[in-house]
Amino acid sequence: MIPEFLWVSYELNLSYNSLEGPIPEHLSYKFSSGSFWGNKYLCGNLPDFSPCPSTPINKLKIVEIILPVLSFLAFLALGVLLFLRSRAKDNIPEPNVKKNGDIFSILNFDGRIAFEDIIKATKTLTSDTVLGLVVMAVFIEHNYQVERLLP
């Protein structure tokens, strides 16, 4: 490579020195191509020299730019996806679960209703209501036994 400070010289002969790379613009205008003969790896704007190839794109620079951008976009997409998913979970209505269930389910007790629920459900019952429920329970039990006996 030819150093930049040589622009102050009035005469220059760098022939046959095994130099390589581009000839600086200010030297190619000031000196003839004879000053650089014999350096087959030099390139530039002088006659008898091939033009310098355009600077290759540095793949490392591309990776340094694209990789962070793609990473950011991936994290952004993941964040949006998680946000939308959490909003969808918030919009799901919770099922209405009755603590005591249907009051008439006590008559068909199958073990699912807790003892405390039965006590809470029967606190407001009067003696007349309890007597009516007992009669109804006896009637239902009697019908159940009759249905079992019939073919």
Short mmCIF file of N, CA and C in Angstrom, two decimals:
data_model
loop_
_atom_site.label_atom_id
_atom_site.label_comp_id
_atom_site.label_asym_id
_atom_site.label_seq_id
_atom_site.Cartn_x
_atom_site.Cartn_y
_atom_site.Cartn_z
N MET A 1 0.85 -1.17 0.00
CA MET A 1 0.00 0.00 0.00
C MET A 1 0.90 1.23 0.00
N ILE A 2 0.48 2.22 -0.74
CA ILE A 2 1.26 3.45 -0.86
C ILE A 2 0.77 4.43 0.21
N PRO A 3 1.67 4.97 1.04
CA PRO A 3 1.26 5.89 2.10
C PRO A 3 0.72 7.20 1.56
N GLU A 4 -0.15 7.83 2.33
CA GLU A 4 -0.81 9.07 1.94
C GLU A 4 0.14 10.28 1.94
N PHE A 5 1.18 10.26 2.73
CA PHE A 5 2.03 11.44 2.87
C PHE A 5 2.88 11.72 1.63
N LEU A 6 2.88 10.88 0.62
CA LEU A 6 3.71 11.08 -0.56
C LEU A 6 3.17 12.14 -1.50
N TRP A 7 2.09 12.79 -1.18
CA TRP A 7 1.50 13.76 -2.09
C TRP A 7 2.34 15.03 -2.22
N VAL A 8 3.28 15.26 -1.31
CA VAL A 8 4.11 16.47 -1.38
C VAL A 8 5.30 16.29 -2.32
N SER A 9 5.58 15.06 -2.75
CA SER A 9 6.73 14.82 -3.63
C SER A 9 6.45 15.36 -5.03
N TYR A 10 7.56 15.77 -5.70
CA TYR A 10 7.45 16.26 -7.08
C TYR A 10 7.77 15.17 -8.08
N GLU A 11 8.54 14.20 -7.65
CA GLU A 11 8.89 13.09 -8.52
C GLU A 11 8.80 11.82 -7.69
N LEU A 12 8.26 10.78 -8.32
CA LEU A 12 8.05 9.54 -7.58
C LEU A 12 8.26 8.37 -8.51
N ASN A 13 9.03 7.38 -8.05
CA ASN A 13 9.22 6.16 -8.82
C ASN A 13 9.11 4.98 -7.86
N LEU A 14 7.97 4.32 -7.92
CA LEU A 14 7.72 3.15 -7.08
C LEU A 14 7.68 1.87 -7.92
N SER A 15 8.33 1.89 -9.08
CA SER A 15 8.31 0.76 -10.00
C SER A 15 9.00 -0.46 -9.39
N TYR A 16 8.41 -1.64 -9.67
CA TYR A 16 8.97 -2.94 -9.30
C TYR A 16 9.25 -3.05 -7.80
N ASN A 17 8.30 -2.71 -6.99
CA ASN A 17 8.45 -2.81 -5.54
C ASN A 17 7.46 -3.83 -4.92
N SER A 18 6.77 -4.59 -5.73
CA SER A 18 5.80 -5.60 -5.27
C SER A 18 4.73 -4.98 -4.38
N LEU A 19 4.27 -3.81 -4.77
CA LEU A 19 3.19 -3.14 -4.03
C LEU A 19 1.85 -3.72 -4.47
N GLU A 20 0.87 -3.60 -3.61
CA GLU A 20 -0.47 -4.08 -3.95
C GLU A 20 -1.51 -3.17 -3.33
N GLY A 21 -2.71 -3.19 -3.92
CA GLY A 21 -3.80 -2.37 -3.42
C GLY A 21 -4.08 -1.20 -4.34
N PRO A 22 -4.98 -0.31 -3.94
CA PRO A 22 -5.35 0.82 -4.80
C PRO A 22 -4.31 1.94 -4.74
N ILE A 23 -4.12 2.59 -5.88
CA ILE A 23 -3.26 3.78 -5.93
C ILE A 23 -4.11 4.95 -5.45
N PRO A 24 -3.65 5.72 -4.45
CA PRO A 24 -4.45 6.85 -3.96
C PRO A 24 -4.79 7.82 -5.09
N GLU A 25 -6.00 8.38 -5.03
CA GLU A 25 -6.51 9.27 -6.07
C GLU A 25 -5.57 10.44 -6.34
N HIS A 26 -5.09 11.09 -5.29
CA HIS A 26 -4.25 12.28 -5.50
C HIS A 26 -2.92 11.92 -6.16
N LEU A 27 -2.41 10.69 -5.98
CA LEU A 27 -1.16 10.29 -6.64
C LEU A 27 -1.42 9.92 -8.10
N SER A 28 -2.56 9.35 -8.39
CA SER A 28 -2.84 8.97 -9.77
C SER A 28 -3.02 10.19 -10.67
N TYR A 29 -3.41 11.33 -10.11
CA TYR A 29 -3.52 12.57 -10.90
C TYR A 29 -2.19 13.29 -11.03
N LYS A 30 -1.32 13.16 -10.05
CA LYS A 30 -0.07 13.91 -10.02
C LYS A 30 1.07 13.20 -10.75
N PHE A 31 1.07 11.85 -10.72
CA PHE A 31 2.18 11.09 -11.33
C PHE A 31 1.66 10.21 -12.45
N SER A 32 2.57 9.89 -13.38
CA SER A 32 2.20 9.07 -14.53
C SER A 32 2.18 7.60 -14.13
N SER A 33 1.63 6.78 -15.01
CA SER A 33 1.57 5.35 -14.73
C SER A 33 2.95 4.72 -14.71
N GLY A 34 3.97 5.36 -15.34
CA GLY A 34 5.34 4.85 -15.32
C GLY A 34 5.93 4.82 -13.92
N SER A 35 5.43 5.65 -13.04
CA SER A 35 5.94 5.67 -11.67
C SER A 35 5.54 4.43 -10.88
N PHE A 36 4.57 3.66 -11.41
CA PHE A 36 4.06 2.52 -10.66
C PHE A 36 4.22 1.19 -11.41
N TRP A 37 4.95 1.16 -12.54
CA TRP A 37 5.10 -0.07 -13.33
C TRP A 37 5.78 -1.17 -12.52
N GLY A 38 5.44 -2.39 -12.90
CA GLY A 38 6.08 -3.55 -12.28
C GLY A 38 5.41 -3.99 -10.97
N ASN A 39 4.41 -3.31 -10.56
CA ASN A 39 3.65 -3.71 -9.37
C ASN A 39 2.31 -4.30 -9.85
N LYS A 40 2.34 -5.62 -10.10
CA LYS A 40 1.19 -6.22 -10.79
C LYS A 40 -0.08 -6.29 -9.93
N TYR A 41 0.03 -6.04 -8.64
CA TYR A 41 -1.17 -6.09 -7.80
C TYR A 41 -1.70 -4.71 -7.43
N LEU A 42 -1.16 -3.65 -8.10
CA LEU A 42 -1.71 -2.31 -7.89
C LEU A 42 -2.90 -2.11 -8.83
N CYS A 43 -3.84 -1.29 -8.42
CA CYS A 43 -4.99 -0.98 -9.25
C CYS A 43 -5.33 0.49 -9.07
N GLY A 44 -6.03 1.06 -10.05
CA GLY A 44 -6.41 2.46 -9.92
C GLY A 44 -6.85 3.08 -11.22
N ASN A 45 -6.88 4.44 -11.27
CA ASN A 45 -7.39 5.19 -12.42
C ASN A 45 -6.33 5.48 -13.47
N LEU A 46 -5.19 4.89 -13.40
CA LEU A 46 -4.11 5.16 -14.36
C LEU A 46 -4.21 4.22 -15.55
N PRO A 47 -3.74 4.70 -16.72
CA PRO A 47 -3.68 3.79 -17.87
C PRO A 47 -2.72 2.64 -17.55
N ASP A 48 -2.93 1.52 -18.13
CA ASP A 48 -2.15 0.29 -17.94
C ASP A 48 -2.42 -0.39 -16.59
N PHE A 49 -3.32 0.13 -15.81
CA PHE A 49 -3.67 -0.51 -14.54
C PHE A 49 -5.17 -0.86 -14.56
N SER A 50 -5.46 -1.99 -13.99
CA SER A 50 -6.87 -2.38 -13.94
C SER A 50 -7.59 -1.56 -12.86
N PRO A 51 -8.87 -1.30 -13.10
CA PRO A 51 -9.62 -0.56 -12.07
C PRO A 51 -9.76 -1.42 -10.81
N CYS A 52 -9.80 -0.77 -9.70
CA CYS A 52 -9.93 -1.49 -8.42
C CYS A 52 -11.33 -2.07 -8.31
N PRO A 53 -11.43 -3.27 -7.79
CA PRO A 53 -12.76 -3.84 -7.59
C PRO A 53 -13.50 -3.05 -6.52
N SER A 54 -14.80 -3.05 -6.66
CA SER A 54 -15.59 -2.35 -5.65
C SER A 54 -15.38 -3.06 -4.31
N THR A 55 -15.46 -2.30 -3.27
CA THR A 55 -15.19 -2.88 -1.95
C THR A 55 -16.23 -3.95 -1.65
N PRO A 56 -15.77 -5.13 -1.28
CA PRO A 56 -16.71 -6.20 -0.99
C PRO A 56 -17.49 -5.88 0.29
N ILE A 57 -18.71 -6.36 0.30
CA ILE A 57 -19.55 -6.15 1.47
C ILE A 57 -19.02 -7.05 2.58
N ASN A 58 -18.74 -6.45 3.67
CA ASN A 58 -18.21 -7.21 4.80
C ASN A 58 -19.35 -8.00 5.44
N LYS A 59 -19.27 -9.33 5.32
CA LYS A 59 -20.34 -10.19 5.84
C LYS A 59 -20.48 -10.06 7.35
N LEU A 60 -19.38 -9.82 8.01
CA LEU A 60 -19.44 -9.66 9.46
C LEU A 60 -20.25 -8.44 9.84
N LYS A 61 -20.11 -7.35 9.08
CA LYS A 61 -20.89 -6.15 9.36
C LYS A 61 -22.37 -6.41 9.14
N ILE A 62 -22.69 -7.17 8.11
CA ILE A 62 -24.09 -7.50 7.85
C ILE A 62 -24.66 -8.31 9.01
N VAL A 63 -23.90 -9.29 9.47
CA VAL A 63 -24.35 -10.11 10.59
C VAL A 63 -24.50 -9.25 11.85
N GLU A 64 -23.58 -8.31 12.04
CA GLU A 64 -23.65 -7.43 13.22
C GLU A 64 -24.89 -6.55 13.20
N ILE A 65 -25.41 -6.27 12.03
CA ILE A 65 -26.60 -5.42 11.93
C ILE A 65 -27.87 -6.28 11.94
N ILE A 66 -27.89 -7.33 11.14
CA ILE A 66 -29.11 -8.11 10.97
C ILE A 66 -29.43 -8.96 12.21
N LEU A 67 -28.43 -9.55 12.83
CA LEU A 67 -28.68 -10.42 13.98
C LEU A 67 -29.37 -9.70 15.13
N PRO A 68 -28.92 -8.52 15.56
CA PRO A 68 -29.65 -7.83 16.63
C PRO A 68 -31.07 -7.41 16.22
N VAL A 69 -31.22 -7.00 14.97
CA VAL A 69 -32.56 -6.59 14.51
C VAL A 69 -33.51 -7.78 14.53
N LEU A 70 -33.06 -8.92 14.01
CA LEU A 70 -33.90 -10.11 14.01
C LEU A 70 -34.19 -10.59 15.43
N SER A 71 -33.20 -10.51 16.30
CA SER A 71 -33.42 -10.90 17.70
C SER A 71 -34.46 -9.99 18.35
N PHE A 72 -34.35 -8.70 18.12
CA PHE A 72 -35.32 -7.75 18.67
C PHE A 72 -36.72 -8.06 18.16
N LEU A 73 -36.84 -8.30 16.85
CA LEU A 73 -38.16 -8.60 16.28
C LEU A 73 -38.73 -9.90 16.84
N ALA A 74 -37.87 -10.90 17.06
CA ALA A 74 -38.34 -12.16 17.63
C ALA A 74 -38.85 -11.96 19.05
N PHE A 75 -38.11 -11.21 19.87
CA PHE A 75 -38.56 -10.94 21.23
C PHE A 75 -39.83 -10.09 21.23
N LEU A 76 -39.92 -9.16 20.31
CA LEU A 76 -41.12 -8.33 20.22
C LEU A 76 -42.34 -9.19 19.86
N ALA A 77 -42.17 -10.08 18.89
CA ALA A 77 -43.26 -10.97 18.49
C ALA A 77 -43.66 -11.89 19.65
N LEU A 78 -42.68 -12.39 20.38
CA LEU A 78 -42.97 -13.24 21.54
C LEU A 78 -43.73 -12.46 22.61
N GLY A 79 -43.31 -11.22 22.85
CA GLY A 79 -44.00 -10.39 23.83
C GLY A 79 -45.44 -10.11 23.44
N VAL A 80 -45.67 -9.80 22.17
CA VAL A 80 -47.03 -9.54 21.68
C VAL A 80 -47.88 -10.81 21.81
N LEU A 81 -47.29 -11.94 21.47
CA LEU A 81 -48.01 -13.21 21.56
C LEU A 81 -48.40 -13.52 23.01
N LEU A 82 -47.49 -13.33 23.94
CA LEU A 82 -47.80 -13.56 25.35
C LEU A 82 -48.84 -12.58 25.86
N PHE A 83 -48.77 -11.33 25.42
CA PHE A 83 -49.74 -10.33 25.83
C PHE A 83 -51.14 -10.71 25.34
N LEU A 84 -51.25 -11.08 24.08
CA LEU A 84 -52.55 -11.47 23.53
C LEU A 84 -53.09 -12.72 24.20
N ARG A 85 -52.21 -13.63 24.53
CA ARG A 85 -52.64 -14.87 25.19
C ARG A 85 -53.16 -14.58 26.60
N SER A 86 -52.50 -13.66 27.30
CA SER A 86 -52.96 -13.33 28.65
C SER A 86 -54.30 -12.59 28.60
N ARG A 87 -54.49 -11.75 27.59
CA ARG A 87 -55.78 -11.07 27.44
C ARG A 87 -56.88 -12.06 27.13
N ALA A 88 -56.57 -13.08 26.34
CA ALA A 88 -57.58 -14.09 26.00
C ALA A 88 -57.98 -14.88 27.25
N LYS A 89 -57.02 -15.14 28.13
CA LYS A 89 -57.34 -15.86 29.37
C LYS A 89 -58.21 -15.00 30.27
N ASP A 90 -57.98 -13.69 30.28
CA ASP A 90 -58.77 -12.79 31.12
C ASP A 90 -60.22 -12.71 30.65
N ASN A 91 -60.46 -12.92 29.37
CA ASN A 91 -61.81 -12.79 28.82
C ASN A 91 -62.66 -14.04 28.98
N ILE A 92 -62.07 -15.15 29.43
CA ILE A 92 -62.83 -16.39 29.61
C ILE A 92 -63.67 -16.25 30.87
N PRO A 93 -65.01 -16.36 30.74
CA PRO A 93 -65.85 -16.22 31.94
C PRO A 93 -65.69 -17.44 32.84
N GLU A 94 -65.66 -17.17 34.13
CA GLU A 94 -65.58 -18.27 35.09
C GLU A 94 -66.96 -18.87 35.26
N PRO A 95 -67.04 -20.18 35.38
CA PRO A 95 -68.35 -20.81 35.54
C PRO A 95 -68.94 -20.43 36.90
N ASN A 96 -70.26 -20.24 36.91
CA ASN A 96 -70.96 -19.91 38.15
C ASN A 96 -71.20 -21.21 38.92
N VAL A 97 -70.52 -21.34 40.02
CA VAL A 97 -70.66 -22.54 40.83
C VAL A 97 -71.49 -22.17 42.05
N LYS A 98 -72.59 -22.86 42.20
CA LYS A 98 -73.43 -22.62 43.37
C LYS A 98 -72.85 -23.40 44.54
N LYS A 99 -72.74 -22.72 45.63
CA LYS A 99 -72.17 -23.35 46.81
C LYS A 99 -73.07 -24.49 47.30
N ASN A 100 -74.35 -24.21 47.38
CA ASN A 100 -75.27 -25.19 47.94
C ASN A 100 -75.96 -26.03 46.87
N GLY A 101 -75.83 -25.64 45.63
CA GLY A 101 -76.49 -26.38 44.57
C GLY A 101 -77.99 -26.18 44.61
N ASP A 102 -78.72 -27.02 43.92
CA ASP A 102 -80.18 -26.96 43.90
C ASP A 102 -80.73 -27.51 45.21
N ILE A 103 -81.69 -26.82 45.78
CA ILE A 103 -82.21 -27.25 47.09
C ILE A 103 -82.89 -28.61 47.00
N PHE A 104 -83.45 -28.94 45.85
CA PHE A 104 -84.13 -30.22 45.71
C PHE A 104 -83.16 -31.37 45.47
N SER A 105 -81.89 -31.05 45.26
CA SER A 105 -80.92 -32.12 45.10
C SER A 105 -80.65 -32.83 46.42
N ILE A 106 -81.08 -32.23 47.53
CA ILE A 106 -80.93 -32.88 48.83
C ILE A 106 -81.77 -34.15 48.86
N LEU A 107 -82.90 -34.11 48.18
CA LEU A 107 -83.77 -35.28 48.17
C LEU A 107 -83.11 -36.46 47.46
N ASN A 108 -82.33 -36.18 46.44
CA ASN A 108 -81.64 -37.22 45.69
C ASN A 108 -80.18 -37.26 46.11
N PHE A 109 -79.92 -37.23 47.36
CA PHE A 109 -78.56 -37.15 47.89
C PHE A 109 -77.74 -38.33 47.40
N ASP A 110 -76.61 -38.02 46.76
CA ASP A 110 -75.75 -39.08 46.26
C ASP A 110 -74.33 -38.97 46.82
N GLY A 111 -74.15 -38.23 47.90
CA GLY A 111 -72.84 -38.14 48.52
C GLY A 111 -72.01 -36.96 48.09
N ARG A 112 -72.48 -36.20 47.11
CA ARG A 112 -71.70 -35.07 46.62
C ARG A 112 -71.92 -33.80 47.43
N ILE A 113 -73.01 -33.70 48.13
CA ILE A 113 -73.29 -32.49 48.90
C ILE A 113 -72.73 -32.69 50.30
N ALA A 114 -71.96 -31.74 50.75
CA ALA A 114 -71.34 -31.85 52.06
C ALA A 114 -72.37 -31.63 53.16
N PHE A 115 -72.06 -32.16 54.32
CA PHE A 115 -72.95 -32.05 55.47
C PHE A 115 -73.22 -30.60 55.82
N GLU A 116 -72.19 -29.75 55.75
CA GLU A 116 -72.37 -28.33 56.08
C GLU A 116 -73.34 -27.66 55.12
N ASP A 117 -73.30 -28.04 53.85
CA ASP A 117 -74.21 -27.46 52.87
C ASP A 117 -75.66 -27.83 53.19
N ILE A 118 -75.85 -29.05 53.65
CA ILE A 118 -77.21 -29.47 54.01
C ILE A 118 -77.70 -28.67 55.21
N ILE A 119 -76.82 -28.47 56.17
CA ILE A 119 -77.20 -27.69 57.36
C ILE A 119 -77.55 -26.26 56.95
N LYS A 120 -76.73 -25.64 56.11
CA LYS A 120 -77.00 -24.27 55.66
C LYS A 120 -78.32 -24.19 54.90
N ALA A 121 -78.58 -25.20 54.09
CA ALA A 121 -79.80 -25.18 53.27
C ALA A 121 -81.05 -25.39 54.12
N THR A 122 -80.93 -26.08 55.22
CA THR A 122 -82.12 -26.38 56.03
C THR A 122 -82.30 -25.45 57.21
N LYS A 123 -81.47 -24.45 57.40
CA LYS A 123 -81.60 -23.52 58.52
C LYS A 123 -82.90 -22.73 58.46
N THR A 124 -83.35 -22.38 57.28
CA THR A 124 -84.54 -21.55 57.14
C THR A 124 -85.83 -22.36 57.08
N LEU A 125 -85.72 -23.65 57.15
CA LEU A 125 -86.92 -24.48 57.06
C LEU A 125 -87.71 -24.43 58.37
N THR A 126 -89.03 -24.38 58.24
CA THR A 126 -89.91 -24.43 59.41
C THR A 126 -90.31 -25.88 59.64
N SER A 127 -90.96 -26.13 60.73
CA SER A 127 -91.37 -27.51 61.04
C SER A 127 -92.39 -28.02 60.02
N ASP A 128 -93.24 -27.13 59.51
CA ASP A 128 -94.22 -27.55 58.50
C ASP A 128 -93.51 -27.97 57.21
N THR A 129 -92.50 -27.19 56.82
CA THR A 129 -91.76 -27.50 55.60
C THR A 129 -91.01 -28.81 55.75
N VAL A 130 -90.42 -29.01 56.93
CA VAL A 130 -89.68 -30.24 57.17
C VAL A 130 -90.62 -31.43 57.13
N LEU A 131 -91.81 -31.30 57.73
CA LEU A 131 -92.78 -32.38 57.71
C LEU A 131 -93.19 -32.70 56.28
N GLY A 132 -93.40 -31.64 55.47
CA GLY A 132 -93.76 -31.85 54.06
C GLY A 132 -92.64 -32.54 53.29
N LEU A 133 -91.42 -32.18 53.58
CA LEU A 133 -90.28 -32.81 52.90
C LEU A 133 -90.13 -34.26 53.32
N VAL A 134 -90.39 -34.55 54.57
CA VAL A 134 -90.30 -35.94 55.04
C VAL A 134 -91.36 -36.78 54.35
N VAL A 135 -92.57 -36.25 54.26
CA VAL A 135 -93.64 -36.98 53.58
C VAL A 135 -93.27 -37.20 52.12
N MET A 136 -92.72 -36.17 51.48
CA MET A 136 -92.32 -36.29 50.08
C MET A 136 -91.21 -37.33 49.93
N ALA A 137 -90.26 -37.34 50.84
CA ALA A 137 -89.17 -38.30 50.78
C ALA A 137 -89.68 -39.72 50.95
N VAL A 138 -90.62 -39.91 51.87
CA VAL A 138 -91.20 -41.24 52.07
C VAL A 138 -91.94 -41.67 50.82
N PHE A 139 -92.69 -40.77 50.21
CA PHE A 139 -93.44 -41.07 48.99
C PHE A 139 -92.48 -41.45 47.85
N ILE A 140 -91.40 -40.68 47.69
CA ILE A 140 -90.43 -40.98 46.63
C ILE A 140 -89.76 -42.32 46.89
N GLU A 141 -89.39 -42.59 48.12
CA GLU A 141 -88.76 -43.86 48.47
C GLU A 141 -89.71 -45.01 48.19
N HIS A 142 -90.99 -44.85 48.54
CA HIS A 142 -91.99 -45.88 48.30
C HIS A 142 -92.12 -46.15 46.79
N ASN A 143 -92.21 -45.08 45.98
CA ASN A 143 -92.32 -45.24 44.52
C ASN A 143 -91.07 -45.92 43.94
N TYR A 144 -89.94 -45.62 44.49
CA TYR A 144 -88.69 -46.22 44.02
C TYR A 144 -88.71 -47.72 44.28
N GLN A 145 -89.20 -48.12 45.46
CA GLN A 145 -89.24 -49.54 45.79
C GLN A 145 -90.27 -50.27 44.94
N VAL A 146 -91.39 -49.61 44.65
CA VAL A 146 -92.42 -50.21 43.82
C VAL A 146 -91.89 -50.40 42.40
N GLU A 147 -91.17 -49.43 41.88
CA GLU A 147 -90.63 -49.53 40.52
C GLU A 147 -89.60 -50.65 40.42
N ARG A 148 -88.87 -50.89 41.50
CA ARG A 148 -87.88 -51.97 41.48
C ARG A 148 -88.55 -53.34 41.45
N LEU A 149 -89.70 -53.43 42.08
CA LEU A 149 -90.39 -54.71 42.13
C LEU A 149 -91.10 -55.04 40.82
N LEU A 150 -91.52 -54.00 40.11
CA LEU A 150 -92.22 -54.23 38.84
C LEU A 150 -91.22 -54.60 37.75
N PRO A 151 -91.63 -55.54 36.90
CA PRO A 151 -90.71 -55.93 35.81
C PRO A 151 -90.60 -54.92 34.73
#
